[in-house]
Short mmCIF file of C-alpha atoms in Angstrom, two decimals:
data_model
loop_
_atom_site.label_atom_id
_atom_site.label_comp_id
_atom_site.label_asym_id
_atom_site.label_seq_id
_atom_site.Cartn_x
_atom_site.Cartn_y
_atom_site.Cartn_z
CA MET A 1 0.00 0.00 -0.07
CA GLU A 2 1.29 3.48 -0.97
CA GLU A 3 2.07 5.87 1.78
CA GLU A 4 0.14 9.06 1.18
CA GLY A 5 1.37 11.98 3.17
CA ARG A 6 -1.33 12.26 5.69
CA SER A 7 -1.97 12.82 9.34
CA ARG A 8 -3.81 10.14 11.31
CA GLU A 9 -5.79 12.26 13.82
CA GLU A 10 -9.35 12.18 14.94
CA PRO A 11 -11.54 14.98 13.40
CA LEU A 12 -11.46 17.86 15.93
CA LEU A 13 -14.27 20.15 16.32
CA LEU A 14 -13.05 23.58 15.12
CA ALA A 15 -16.32 25.46 15.81
CA GLU A 16 -19.98 24.89 16.28
CA LEU A 17 -22.85 27.40 15.62
CA LYS A 18 -25.88 26.93 17.62
CA PRO A 19 -29.18 28.88 17.18
CA GLY A 20 -29.11 31.26 20.13
CA ARG A 21 -32.81 31.71 20.87
CA PRO A 22 -35.23 28.99 20.37
CA HIS A 23 -37.87 29.88 17.86
CA GLN A 24 -41.54 29.89 18.52
CA PHE A 25 -43.30 26.69 17.53
CA ASP A 26 -45.02 27.10 14.28
CA TRP A 27 -46.76 24.33 12.18
CA LYS A 28 -44.68 24.96 9.12
CA SER A 29 -41.30 25.23 10.68
CA SER A 30 -38.92 22.95 12.39
CA CYS A 31 -35.37 23.19 13.24
CA GLU A 32 -33.47 20.62 11.40
CA THR A 33 -30.49 21.40 9.15
CA TRP A 34 -31.13 19.24 6.18
CA SER A 35 -28.51 20.61 4.07
CA VAL A 36 -25.08 22.29 4.39
CA ALA A 37 -23.00 23.53 1.31
CA PHE A 38 -19.91 25.42 0.49
CA SER A 39 -19.67 27.37 -2.81
CA PRO A 40 -17.28 25.62 -5.20
CA ASP A 41 -14.63 28.34 -4.85
CA GLY A 42 -14.86 28.14 -1.02
CA SER A 43 -15.87 31.69 -0.45
CA TRP A 44 -19.38 31.04 1.09
CA PHE A 45 -20.99 28.59 3.31
CA ALA A 46 -24.80 28.14 3.37
CA TRP A 47 -27.02 25.93 5.58
CA SER A 48 -30.79 25.46 5.98
CA GLN A 49 -30.92 26.27 9.64
CA GLY A 50 -34.64 25.23 10.09
CA HIS A 51 -37.59 27.46 10.59
CA CYS A 52 -37.66 28.07 6.83
CA ILE A 53 -34.50 30.00 6.88
CA VAL A 54 -31.21 29.64 4.99
CA LYS A 55 -28.10 31.35 6.35
CA LEU A 56 -25.32 32.41 4.12
CA ILE A 57 -21.90 33.44 5.61
CA PRO A 58 -18.58 34.37 3.95
CA TRP A 59 -15.91 31.81 4.46
CA PRO A 60 -13.46 31.63 6.22
CA LEU A 61 -15.45 32.18 9.48
CA GLU A 62 -13.80 34.82 11.67
CA GLU A 63 -14.59 35.16 15.37
CA GLN A 64 -15.93 38.62 15.13
CA PHE A 65 -18.20 37.62 12.31
CA ILE A 66 -20.13 34.76 13.95
CA PRO A 67 -23.58 35.03 12.48
CA LYS A 68 -26.20 37.06 14.14
CA GLY A 69 -28.66 35.13 16.39
CA PHE A 70 -26.10 32.33 16.85
CA GLU A 71 -23.88 31.27 19.64
CA ALA A 72 -20.49 29.93 18.76
CA LYS A 73 -18.05 27.73 20.51
CA SER A 74 -14.71 27.41 18.95
CA ARG A 75 -11.59 25.46 19.75
CA SER A 76 -9.68 28.62 20.72
CA SER A 77 -12.35 30.18 22.98
CA LYS A 78 -13.57 28.52 26.07
CA ASN A 79 -16.78 30.56 26.35
CA GLU A 80 -19.57 30.75 24.03
CA THR A 81 -19.69 33.93 21.94
CA LYS A 82 -22.81 35.55 20.86
CA GLY A 83 -22.89 36.48 17.24
CA ARG A 84 -23.19 39.97 16.07
CA GLY A 85 -23.06 39.18 12.47
CA SER A 86 -20.82 40.06 9.56
CA PRO A 87 -21.92 42.76 7.08
CA LYS A 88 -21.88 40.25 4.22
CA GLU A 89 -24.05 37.61 5.92
CA LYS A 90 -27.31 36.91 4.43
CA THR A 91 -30.54 35.40 5.73
CA LEU A 92 -32.96 34.03 3.23
CA ASP A 93 -36.51 33.63 4.37
CA CYS A 94 -37.98 30.86 2.18
CA GLY A 95 -41.28 30.73 3.81
CA GLN A 96 -41.31 26.97 4.21
CA ILE A 97 -38.99 24.15 5.28
CA VAL A 98 -35.83 24.16 3.15
CA TRP A 99 -34.67 20.71 2.35
CA GLY A 100 -32.02 21.02 -0.48
CA LEU A 101 -29.36 23.56 -1.17
CA ALA A 102 -26.99 23.94 -4.18
CA PHE A 103 -24.53 26.64 -5.16
CA SER A 104 -23.87 27.26 -8.80
CA PRO A 105 -20.13 27.24 -9.88
CA TRP A 106 -18.71 30.79 -10.00
CA PRO A 107 -18.45 32.71 -12.12
CA SER A 108 -21.62 32.66 -14.13
CA PRO A 109 -22.33 34.82 -17.12
CA PRO A 110 -22.74 38.47 -16.15
CA SER A 111 -25.99 38.81 -14.39
CA LYS A 112 -27.12 41.80 -16.21
CA LYS A 113 -27.45 39.73 -19.27
CA LEU A 114 -29.43 37.01 -17.44
CA TRP A 115 -31.51 38.80 -15.01
CA ALA A 116 -31.76 42.43 -16.13
CA ARG A 117 -35.20 42.21 -17.64
CA HIS A 118 -36.86 41.08 -14.49
CA HIS A 119 -34.45 42.56 -11.88
CA PRO A 120 -32.81 45.75 -13.05
CA GLN A 121 -31.29 46.05 -9.60
CA VAL A 122 -28.95 43.00 -10.00
CA PRO A 123 -25.37 44.36 -10.32
CA ASP A 124 -23.55 43.91 -13.54
CA VAL A 125 -20.95 41.41 -12.27
CA SER A 126 -20.62 37.66 -12.31
CA CYS A 127 -22.99 36.29 -9.81
CA LEU A 128 -23.08 33.34 -7.52
CA ILE A 129 -26.41 31.67 -7.31
CA LEU A 130 -28.01 29.51 -4.63
CA ALA A 131 -30.98 27.16 -5.36
CA THR A 132 -33.13 26.16 -2.50
CA GLY A 133 -35.46 23.08 -2.53
CA LEU A 134 -38.66 23.55 -0.46
CA ASN A 135 -41.35 21.45 1.17
CA ASP A 136 -44.17 21.99 -1.33
CA GLY A 137 -41.98 21.34 -4.40
CA GLN A 138 -41.06 24.94 -5.28
CA ILE A 139 -37.37 25.74 -5.86
CA LYS A 140 -36.39 29.27 -5.05
CA ILE A 141 -33.30 30.73 -6.89
CA TRP A 142 -31.34 33.41 -5.03
CA GLU A 143 -28.34 35.64 -5.83
CA VAL A 144 -25.86 35.27 -3.09
CA GLN A 145 -24.19 38.63 -2.82
CA THR A 146 -27.35 40.67 -2.69
CA GLY A 147 -29.66 38.14 -1.22
CA LEU A 148 -32.13 38.79 -3.97
CA LEU A 149 -34.84 36.30 -4.92
CA LEU A 150 -34.29 35.74 -8.67
CA LEU A 151 -36.64 32.97 -9.61
CA ASN A 152 -39.31 30.58 -8.41
CA LEU A 153 -39.34 27.29 -10.17
CA SER A 154 -42.63 25.34 -10.10
CA GLY A 155 -43.23 21.78 -11.17
CA HIS A 156 -42.43 19.38 -8.47
CA GLN A 157 -45.43 18.07 -6.56
CA ASP A 158 -43.78 17.20 -3.25
CA VAL A 159 -40.55 18.07 -1.32
CA VAL A 160 -37.46 19.04 -3.31
CA ARG A 161 -34.94 16.99 -1.36
CA ASP A 162 -31.83 17.65 -3.17
CA LEU A 163 -30.43 19.90 -5.98
CA SER A 164 -27.29 19.83 -8.12
CA PHE A 165 -25.88 22.36 -10.61
CA THR A 166 -23.60 21.19 -13.54
CA PRO A 167 -20.10 21.71 -12.44
CA SER A 168 -19.26 23.19 -15.96
CA GLY A 169 -21.10 26.44 -15.06
CA SER A 170 -23.78 26.00 -17.74
CA LEU A 171 -26.53 27.05 -15.21
CA ILE A 172 -28.37 23.80 -15.76
CA LEU A 173 -29.87 22.72 -12.49
CA VAL A 174 -31.10 19.18 -11.53
CA SER A 175 -33.70 18.63 -8.71
CA ALA A 176 -34.75 15.46 -6.90
CA SER A 177 -38.01 15.17 -5.23
CA ARG A 178 -40.37 13.05 -3.16
CA ASP A 179 -42.76 13.14 -6.07
CA LYS A 180 -40.43 10.41 -7.57
CA THR A 181 -39.09 12.43 -10.37
CA LEU A 182 -35.97 14.49 -11.15
CA ARG A 183 -36.27 17.67 -13.16
CA ILE A 184 -33.91 19.52 -15.31
CA TRP A 185 -34.14 23.33 -15.36
CA ASP A 186 -32.36 25.82 -17.63
CA LEU A 187 -31.55 28.98 -15.76
CA ASN A 188 -30.24 30.51 -18.82
CA LYS A 189 -33.86 30.56 -20.10
CA HIS A 190 -35.26 31.94 -16.78
CA GLY A 191 -35.76 28.41 -15.26
CA LYS A 192 -37.52 26.65 -18.08
CA GLN A 193 -38.09 23.07 -17.12
CA ILE A 194 -36.45 21.21 -19.96
CA GLN A 195 -36.93 17.54 -18.93
CA VAL A 196 -38.72 15.34 -16.31
CA LEU A 197 -36.89 12.15 -15.44
CA SER A 198 -39.32 9.39 -14.24
CA GLY A 199 -38.71 5.94 -13.15
CA HIS A 200 -38.16 5.88 -9.59
CA LEU A 201 -40.93 4.09 -7.52
CA GLN A 202 -40.41 5.90 -4.28
CA TRP A 203 -39.17 9.21 -2.92
CA VAL A 204 -35.93 10.38 -4.60
CA TYR A 205 -33.48 11.33 -1.82
CA CYS A 206 -30.50 12.71 -3.60
CA CYS A 207 -28.94 13.66 -6.81
CA SER A 208 -25.42 14.23 -7.93
CA ILE A 209 -23.73 15.20 -11.17
CA SER A 210 -20.33 13.72 -12.09
CA PRO A 211 -17.58 16.45 -12.24
CA ASP A 212 -17.09 15.85 -15.86
CA CYS A 213 -20.82 16.63 -16.42
CA SER A 214 -21.50 13.38 -18.18
CA MET A 215 -23.57 11.55 -15.67
CA LEU A 216 -26.35 12.12 -13.17
CA CYS A 217 -26.89 9.86 -10.16
CA SER A 218 -30.20 9.61 -8.33
CA ALA A 219 -30.94 7.35 -5.45
CA ALA A 220 -34.37 6.57 -3.93
CA GLY A 221 -36.48 4.87 -1.36
CA GLU A 222 -36.89 1.60 -3.34
CA LYS A 223 -33.35 0.79 -2.78
CA SER A 224 -32.09 1.48 -6.36
CA VAL A 225 -29.52 3.83 -7.74
CA PHE A 226 -30.09 5.21 -11.18
CA LEU A 227 -27.49 6.63 -13.56
CA TRP A 228 -28.51 8.95 -16.26
CA SER A 229 -26.76 10.48 -19.20
CA MET A 230 -26.52 14.37 -18.86
CA ARG A 231 -26.27 14.61 -22.63
CA SER A 232 -29.46 12.73 -23.57
CA TYR A 233 -31.28 12.72 -20.14
CA THR A 234 -31.96 9.07 -20.68
CA LEU A 235 -31.37 6.21 -18.11
CA ILE A 236 -28.02 4.41 -18.47
CA ARG A 237 -28.33 1.85 -15.83
CA LYS A 238 -29.68 0.94 -12.53
CA LEU A 239 -27.29 -0.10 -9.68
CA GLU A 240 -28.69 -2.78 -7.42
CA GLY A 241 -27.26 -3.85 -4.20
CA HIS A 242 -28.66 -1.76 -1.34
CA GLN A 243 -30.95 -3.51 1.12
CA SER A 244 -32.90 -0.31 2.12
CA SER A 245 -33.57 3.32 1.09
CA VAL A 246 -30.49 4.90 -0.60
CA VAL A 247 -30.21 8.46 0.80
CA SER A 248 -26.93 10.04 -0.33
CA CYS A 249 -24.52 9.88 -3.31
CA ASP A 250 -21.43 11.41 -4.41
CA PHE A 251 -19.02 11.12 -7.29
CA SER A 252 -15.13 11.17 -6.77
CA PRO A 253 -13.45 14.39 -8.14
CA ASP A 254 -12.28 12.56 -11.10
CA SER A 255 -15.75 11.06 -11.93
CA ALA A 256 -14.21 7.66 -11.78
CA LEU A 257 -16.04 6.45 -8.63
CA LEU A 258 -19.52 6.72 -7.13
CA VAL A 259 -20.40 6.20 -3.49
CA THR A 260 -23.90 5.62 -2.22
CA ALA A 261 -25.19 5.57 1.35
CA SER A 262 -28.20 3.76 2.66
CA TYR A 263 -30.40 3.06 5.71
CA ASP A 264 -29.03 -0.51 5.51
CA THR A 265 -25.88 0.74 7.28
CA ASN A 266 -23.63 0.43 4.11
CA VAL A 267 -21.88 2.65 1.72
CA ILE A 268 -21.24 1.16 -1.59
CA MET A 269 -18.43 2.20 -3.93
CA TRP A 270 -19.35 1.67 -7.65
CA ASP A 271 -17.54 2.08 -10.98
CA PRO A 272 -20.19 4.28 -12.65
CA TYR A 273 -19.09 3.35 -16.18
CA THR A 274 -19.42 -0.32 -15.83
CA GLY A 275 -21.83 -0.49 -12.84
CA GLU A 276 -19.46 -2.84 -11.02
CA ARG A 277 -19.63 -2.88 -7.13
CA LEU A 278 -16.05 -2.15 -5.95
CA ARG A 279 -16.51 -2.35 -2.14
CA SER A 280 -18.87 -1.88 0.74
CA LEU A 281 -18.07 -0.02 3.81
CA HIS A 282 -19.90 -1.51 6.71
CA HIS A 283 -20.94 0.83 9.51
CA THR A 284 -20.89 -1.19 12.68
CA GLN A 285 -21.34 0.05 16.15
CA LEU A 286 -18.32 0.53 18.31
CA ASN A 287 -20.11 -0.88 21.24
CA PRO A 288 -22.78 -3.23 19.98
CA PRO A 289 -25.83 -3.51 22.32
CA MET A 290 -26.26 -6.78 24.39
CA ASP A 291 -29.67 -7.53 22.90
CA ASP A 292 -30.96 -7.36 19.42
CA SER A 293 -32.40 -3.92 19.76
CA ASP A 294 -31.61 -1.06 17.43
CA VAL A 295 -30.45 -3.14 14.44
CA HIS A 296 -30.82 -0.03 12.19
CA ILE A 297 -29.01 2.35 14.60
CA SER A 298 -26.14 2.69 12.16
CA SER A 299 -28.32 3.90 9.29
CA LEU A 300 -26.32 6.26 6.97
CA ARG A 301 -27.50 9.67 6.42
CA SER A 302 -24.81 11.32 4.25
CA VAL A 303 -21.64 10.37 2.45
CA CYS A 304 -19.14 12.67 0.55
CA PHE A 305 -15.74 12.52 -0.98
CA SER A 306 -12.80 14.62 0.01
CA PRO A 307 -11.56 17.11 -2.70
CA GLU A 308 -8.35 15.31 -3.49
CA GLY A 309 -10.32 11.98 -3.86
CA LEU A 310 -8.64 9.91 -1.22
CA TYR A 311 -11.13 10.06 1.64
CA LEU A 312 -14.83 9.77 2.53
CA ALA A 313 -16.74 11.22 5.37
CA THR A 314 -19.94 9.66 6.53
CA VAL A 315 -22.68 10.63 9.08
CA ALA A 316 -24.73 7.83 10.52
CA ASP A 317 -27.44 7.49 13.24
CA ASP A 318 -25.11 5.88 15.57
CA ARG A 319 -23.95 9.36 16.54
CA LEU A 320 -20.60 9.21 14.71
CA LEU A 321 -18.78 11.07 11.96
CA ARG A 322 -16.53 8.60 10.29
CA ILE A 323 -13.56 9.25 7.99
CA TRP A 324 -12.56 6.46 5.64
CA ALA A 325 -9.46 6.14 3.50
CA LEU A 326 -10.52 4.72 0.14
CA GLU A 327 -8.14 1.84 0.22
CA LEU A 328 -9.04 0.55 3.71
CA LYS A 329 -12.15 -1.40 4.86
CA THR A 330 -12.47 0.29 8.31
CA PRO A 331 -12.59 3.86 9.24
CA ILE A 332 -9.36 5.60 10.12
CA ALA A 333 -11.07 8.13 12.50
CA PHE A 334 -14.28 8.80 14.43
CA ALA A 335 -15.78 11.83 16.00
CA PRO A 336 -18.87 11.85 18.18
CA MET A 337 -21.81 13.82 16.82
CA THR A 338 -25.50 13.60 17.83
CA ASN A 339 -28.38 13.74 15.32
CA GLY A 340 -26.26 14.44 12.24
CA LEU A 341 -27.99 14.69 9.02
CA CYS A 342 -25.62 15.94 6.47
CA CYS A 343 -21.91 16.58 5.74
CA THR A 344 -19.75 18.21 3.21
CA PHE A 345 -15.95 19.01 2.57
CA PHE A 346 -14.61 22.45 2.25
CA PRO A 347 -13.53 22.44 -1.49
CA HIS A 348 -9.84 23.11 -0.73
CA GLY A 349 -9.67 20.39 1.93
CA GLY A 350 -9.02 20.69 5.67
CA VAL A 351 -12.48 21.10 7.00
CA ILE A 352 -15.66 19.08 7.04
CA ALA A 353 -19.12 20.80 7.79
CA THR A 354 -21.92 18.78 9.31
CA GLY A 355 -25.59 19.81 10.07
CA THR A 356 -27.85 18.33 12.91
CA ARG A 357 -31.45 17.77 13.65
CA ASP A 358 -31.36 20.60 16.26
CA GLY A 359 -30.22 23.10 13.73
CA HIS A 360 -26.42 23.08 14.87
CA VAL A 361 -23.61 23.42 12.31
CA GLN A 362 -20.30 21.96 13.12
CA PHE A 363 -16.91 22.41 11.49
CA TRP A 364 -14.42 19.67 11.98
CA THR A 365 -10.76 19.22 10.97
CA ALA A 366 -10.30 16.93 7.94
CA PRO A 367 -7.09 14.85 7.27
CA ARG A 368 -4.63 17.08 5.80
CA VAL A 369 -3.48 15.14 2.54
CA LEU A 370 -0.52 15.54 0.17
CA SER A 371 -1.42 13.13 -2.57
CA SER A 372 1.28 10.83 -4.07
CA LEU A 373 2.21 11.89 -7.55
CA LYS A 374 0.87 8.47 -8.67
CA HIS A 375 -2.57 9.36 -7.40
CA LEU A 376 -2.37 12.89 -8.90
CA CYS A 377 -1.63 11.27 -12.33
CA ARG A 378 -4.52 8.77 -11.86
CA LYS A 379 -6.85 11.63 -10.94
CA ALA A 380 -5.76 13.79 -13.97
CA LEU A 381 -6.28 10.82 -16.41
CA ARG A 382 -9.68 9.74 -15.01
CA SER A 383 -10.93 13.19 -15.26
CA PHE A 384 -11.29 12.58 -19.08
CA LEU A 385 -10.97 8.77 -19.41
CA THR A 386 -13.79 6.42 -18.83
CA THR A 387 -13.03 2.91 -17.47
CA TYR A 388 -13.34 1.43 -20.98
CA GLN A 389 -10.96 3.85 -22.44
CA VAL A 390 -8.37 3.03 -19.61
CA LEU A 391 -8.83 -0.74 -20.35
CA ALA A 392 -8.04 -0.09 -24.02
CA LEU A 393 -4.69 1.63 -23.28
CA PRO A 394 -1.39 -0.14 -24.19
CA ILE A 395 -0.19 -0.40 -20.52
CA PRO A 396 0.43 -3.27 -18.11
CA LYS A 397 -2.46 -4.83 -16.43
CA LYS A 398 -1.40 -3.64 -12.98
CA MET A 399 -1.48 -0.18 -14.16
CA LYS A 400 -4.98 -0.54 -15.45
CA GLU A 401 -6.05 -2.05 -12.13
CA PHE A 402 -4.62 1.02 -10.39
CA LEU A 403 -6.19 3.47 -12.84
CA THR A 404 -9.68 1.82 -12.55
CA TYR A 405 -9.37 1.87 -8.72
CA ARG A 406 -9.50 -1.85 -8.46
CA THR A 407 -6.25 -1.65 -6.52
CA PHE A 408 -4.97 1.34 -4.67
CA GLY B 1 35.25 18.84 -7.34
CA HIS B 2 31.86 19.54 -8.73
CA PRO B 3 31.21 23.35 -9.15
CA TRP B 4 27.37 22.78 -8.58
CA CYS B 5 27.67 21.24 -5.26
CA ARG B 6 28.81 22.48 -1.94
CA GLY B 7 31.54 20.82 -0.12
CA CYS B 8 33.07 17.68 -1.72
CA GLY B 9 35.15 15.24 0.46
CA GLY B 10 33.90 15.22 4.07
CA GLU B 11 30.76 17.21 3.77
CA ALA B 12 27.51 15.56 2.59
CA LEU B 13 26.67 16.46 -1.02
CA ILE B 14 23.34 18.38 -0.82
CA TYR B 15 22.57 18.27 -4.58
CA VAL B 16 22.11 15.43 -7.02
CA LYS B 17 21.88 15.29 -10.78
CA LEU B 18 19.06 13.59 -12.49
CA ILE B 19 19.56 13.05 -16.19
CA SER B 20 16.72 12.45 -18.66
CA SER B 21 16.68 10.19 -21.69
CA ASP B 22 17.23 13.15 -23.95
CA GLY B 23 20.32 14.38 -22.04
CA HIS B 24 18.82 17.23 -19.86
CA GLU B 25 20.28 17.57 -16.49
CA PHE B 26 18.24 18.33 -13.44
CA ILE B 27 20.16 19.40 -10.41
CA VAL B 28 17.81 19.07 -7.38
CA LYS B 29 18.44 18.94 -3.63
CA ARG B 30 19.19 15.35 -2.42
CA GLU B 31 16.60 15.68 0.17
CA HIS B 32 14.02 16.40 -2.51
CA ALA B 33 15.04 13.62 -4.78
CA LEU B 34 14.70 11.14 -1.95
CA THR B 35 11.03 11.64 -2.25
CA SER B 36 11.27 8.86 -4.85
CA GLU B 37 11.76 5.50 -2.95
CA THR B 38 13.62 4.35 -6.24
CA ILE B 39 16.02 7.22 -6.23
CA LYS B 40 16.67 6.79 -2.56
CA THR B 41 17.53 3.07 -3.15
CA MET B 42 19.73 3.98 -6.09
CA LEU B 43 21.71 6.77 -4.24
CA SER B 44 22.37 4.69 -1.20
CA GLY B 45 22.78 1.15 -2.69
CA PRO B 46 25.52 -1.26 -1.55
CA GLY B 47 28.96 -0.65 -2.63
CA HIS B 48 29.00 3.01 -2.43
CA PHE B 49 31.62 4.57 -0.07
CA ALA B 50 31.52 8.09 1.24
CA GLU B 51 34.03 9.48 -1.20
CA ASN B 52 32.47 7.74 -4.21
CA LYS B 53 28.87 8.46 -3.20
CA THR B 54 26.62 8.57 -6.22
CA ASN B 55 25.33 11.96 -7.01
CA GLU B 56 23.94 11.54 -10.31
CA VAL B 57 21.29 9.15 -11.88
CA ASN B 58 20.64 8.39 -15.55
CA PHE B 59 16.97 7.78 -16.42
CA ARG B 60 17.16 6.16 -19.93
CA GLU B 61 13.37 5.96 -20.24
CA ILE B 62 12.28 9.22 -18.76
CA PRO B 63 12.15 12.21 -21.12
CA SER B 64 12.87 15.77 -20.02
CA HIS B 65 9.28 16.97 -20.22
CA VAL B 66 8.30 14.24 -17.79
CA LEU B 67 11.37 14.42 -15.43
CA SER B 68 11.02 18.21 -15.01
CA LYS B 69 7.45 17.67 -13.70
CA VAL B 70 8.74 14.96 -11.20
CA CYS B 71 11.19 17.54 -9.90
CA MET B 72 8.37 20.01 -9.51
CA TYR B 73 6.48 17.50 -7.51
CA PHE B 74 9.49 16.99 -5.24
CA THR B 75 9.53 20.68 -4.39
CA TYR B 76 5.82 20.69 -3.89
CA LYS B 77 6.08 17.78 -1.53
CA ILE B 78 8.88 19.09 0.63
CA GLN B 79 7.28 22.42 0.83
CA TYR B 80 3.88 21.30 2.08
CA THR B 81 4.57 18.13 4.13
CA ASN B 82 4.43 18.59 7.91
CA GLY B 83 3.05 22.12 7.76
CA SER B 84 -0.16 23.58 8.43
CA LYS B 85 -0.59 25.64 5.46
CA GLU B 86 -3.55 24.76 3.08
CA ILE B 87 -2.15 22.51 0.36
CA PRO B 88 -2.68 23.94 -3.14
CA GLU B 89 -3.39 21.76 -6.10
CA PHE B 90 -0.57 20.31 -8.12
CA PRO B 91 -1.48 21.13 -11.78
CA ILE B 92 -0.84 18.31 -14.44
CA ALA B 93 -1.51 19.45 -17.91
CA PRO B 94 -3.74 16.91 -19.92
CA GLU B 95 -0.88 15.92 -22.44
CA ILE B 96 1.36 14.22 -19.94
CA PRO B 97 -0.46 12.26 -17.28
CA LEU B 98 -0.02 8.88 -18.88
CA GLU B 99 3.78 9.30 -19.54
CA LEU B 100 4.13 10.84 -16.11
CA LEU B 101 2.25 7.86 -14.46
CA MET B 102 4.68 5.44 -16.15
CA ALA B 103 7.70 7.24 -14.83
CA VAL B 104 6.03 7.62 -11.40
CA ASN B 105 5.24 4.02 -11.26
CA PHE B 106 8.94 3.29 -11.69
CA LEU B 107 10.08 6.10 -9.32
CA ASP B 108 7.51 5.13 -6.60
CA CYS B 109 6.48 8.69 -5.39
#
């Protein structure tokens, strides 16, 4: 096994943001943080803080800029600091529970060209867009720097659970819904719905577009994972293997691997080009109960790849954040977290953000990785070569196995 | 002695010379070159006494445009290992990753 230059440390809690004042009970609001997201360039962090609100803060988070209405506990300070807010932070009131969040890649075409007709006050500079997936099926599109509501996309009949923009910056948005469909929206044409993808039999929990923009993955309650072509919007293949609802999916940064997480306590790693199952990561309890209770206690909630493609972070119902190295079968590190729902890596590495059922957001240290040159070459090659193209190369078998992630 | 290294005879040579298949000579710090397990083995193999310590390696199968990238990686690795600074991306242009991978597989780095 290669030695990657990495630190073997447990994730340390860097900071935690807790809502300061409990909100009044209201039939349409609840306090869960269903989604957290960093903008692709790492300059903003967003989370659905519950109570129908999305909070946007500039990143990195500085102590004097703890968001208003929050209390923060950081590794450096012993006391909890009350937030007074940063001049740049934004609070987006979506009017109903927010389930999904997605940032567009930056920069987008100059906003005046796109939005001027309907929003003359939008500044004439490249804009960063945030899409929010709501309880009744609506999708609200916001401009991040001004906090302006740009568009309301209608079509879904039920909760919009997840959203994904194409990484190329083409402003094509994919949404996944409890109405069992995925929809493709073109924000260049004022949010025109260009396709409905049907086929799932139960709630669609998540969607993810491969970094090379060729494939869309969707996962649903009926245990199946679908792979769609982003060029023709047709179904490529179904991936079978999970024993329960599949709730989270993510592609590796070079599009060569797909990971899916399920209530069946497993994360499966797939080759998305061939549909082959490469490995399963079992989430077993550290201290199993004496009786047969809580069989499903290690249900997965979220899985995500690290930016250099060598680690995974998972959040499970057994109150643990786990870090996995791709080539190993057991986690390399654990951190205790209660009621975790979602996780995401900071795009330049070093930090993992998690969201919880009580509306808390936490930031953890992620392993600091200096990839081997061998892995860097693999990542560069797989960013434009499919598995079949690799297999057709005039190179030794061992090299093909390395390039297709059959060996590490 | 060698004009491009400090202190011959008695002092450790801090630079080594890596020679590509097309005759380009890359002079790098010994410490950097040791990033490659293969180079490490080649430079400290048996039969090398202190005075005759090898300070150059010929790579008959690695062309200069690949070897230069390898040397850049050495610098990158030494600079960012064991630090706390954010590690930036190491760029690899789309024309070279396959050739680079072949060389890297041999060099083990």
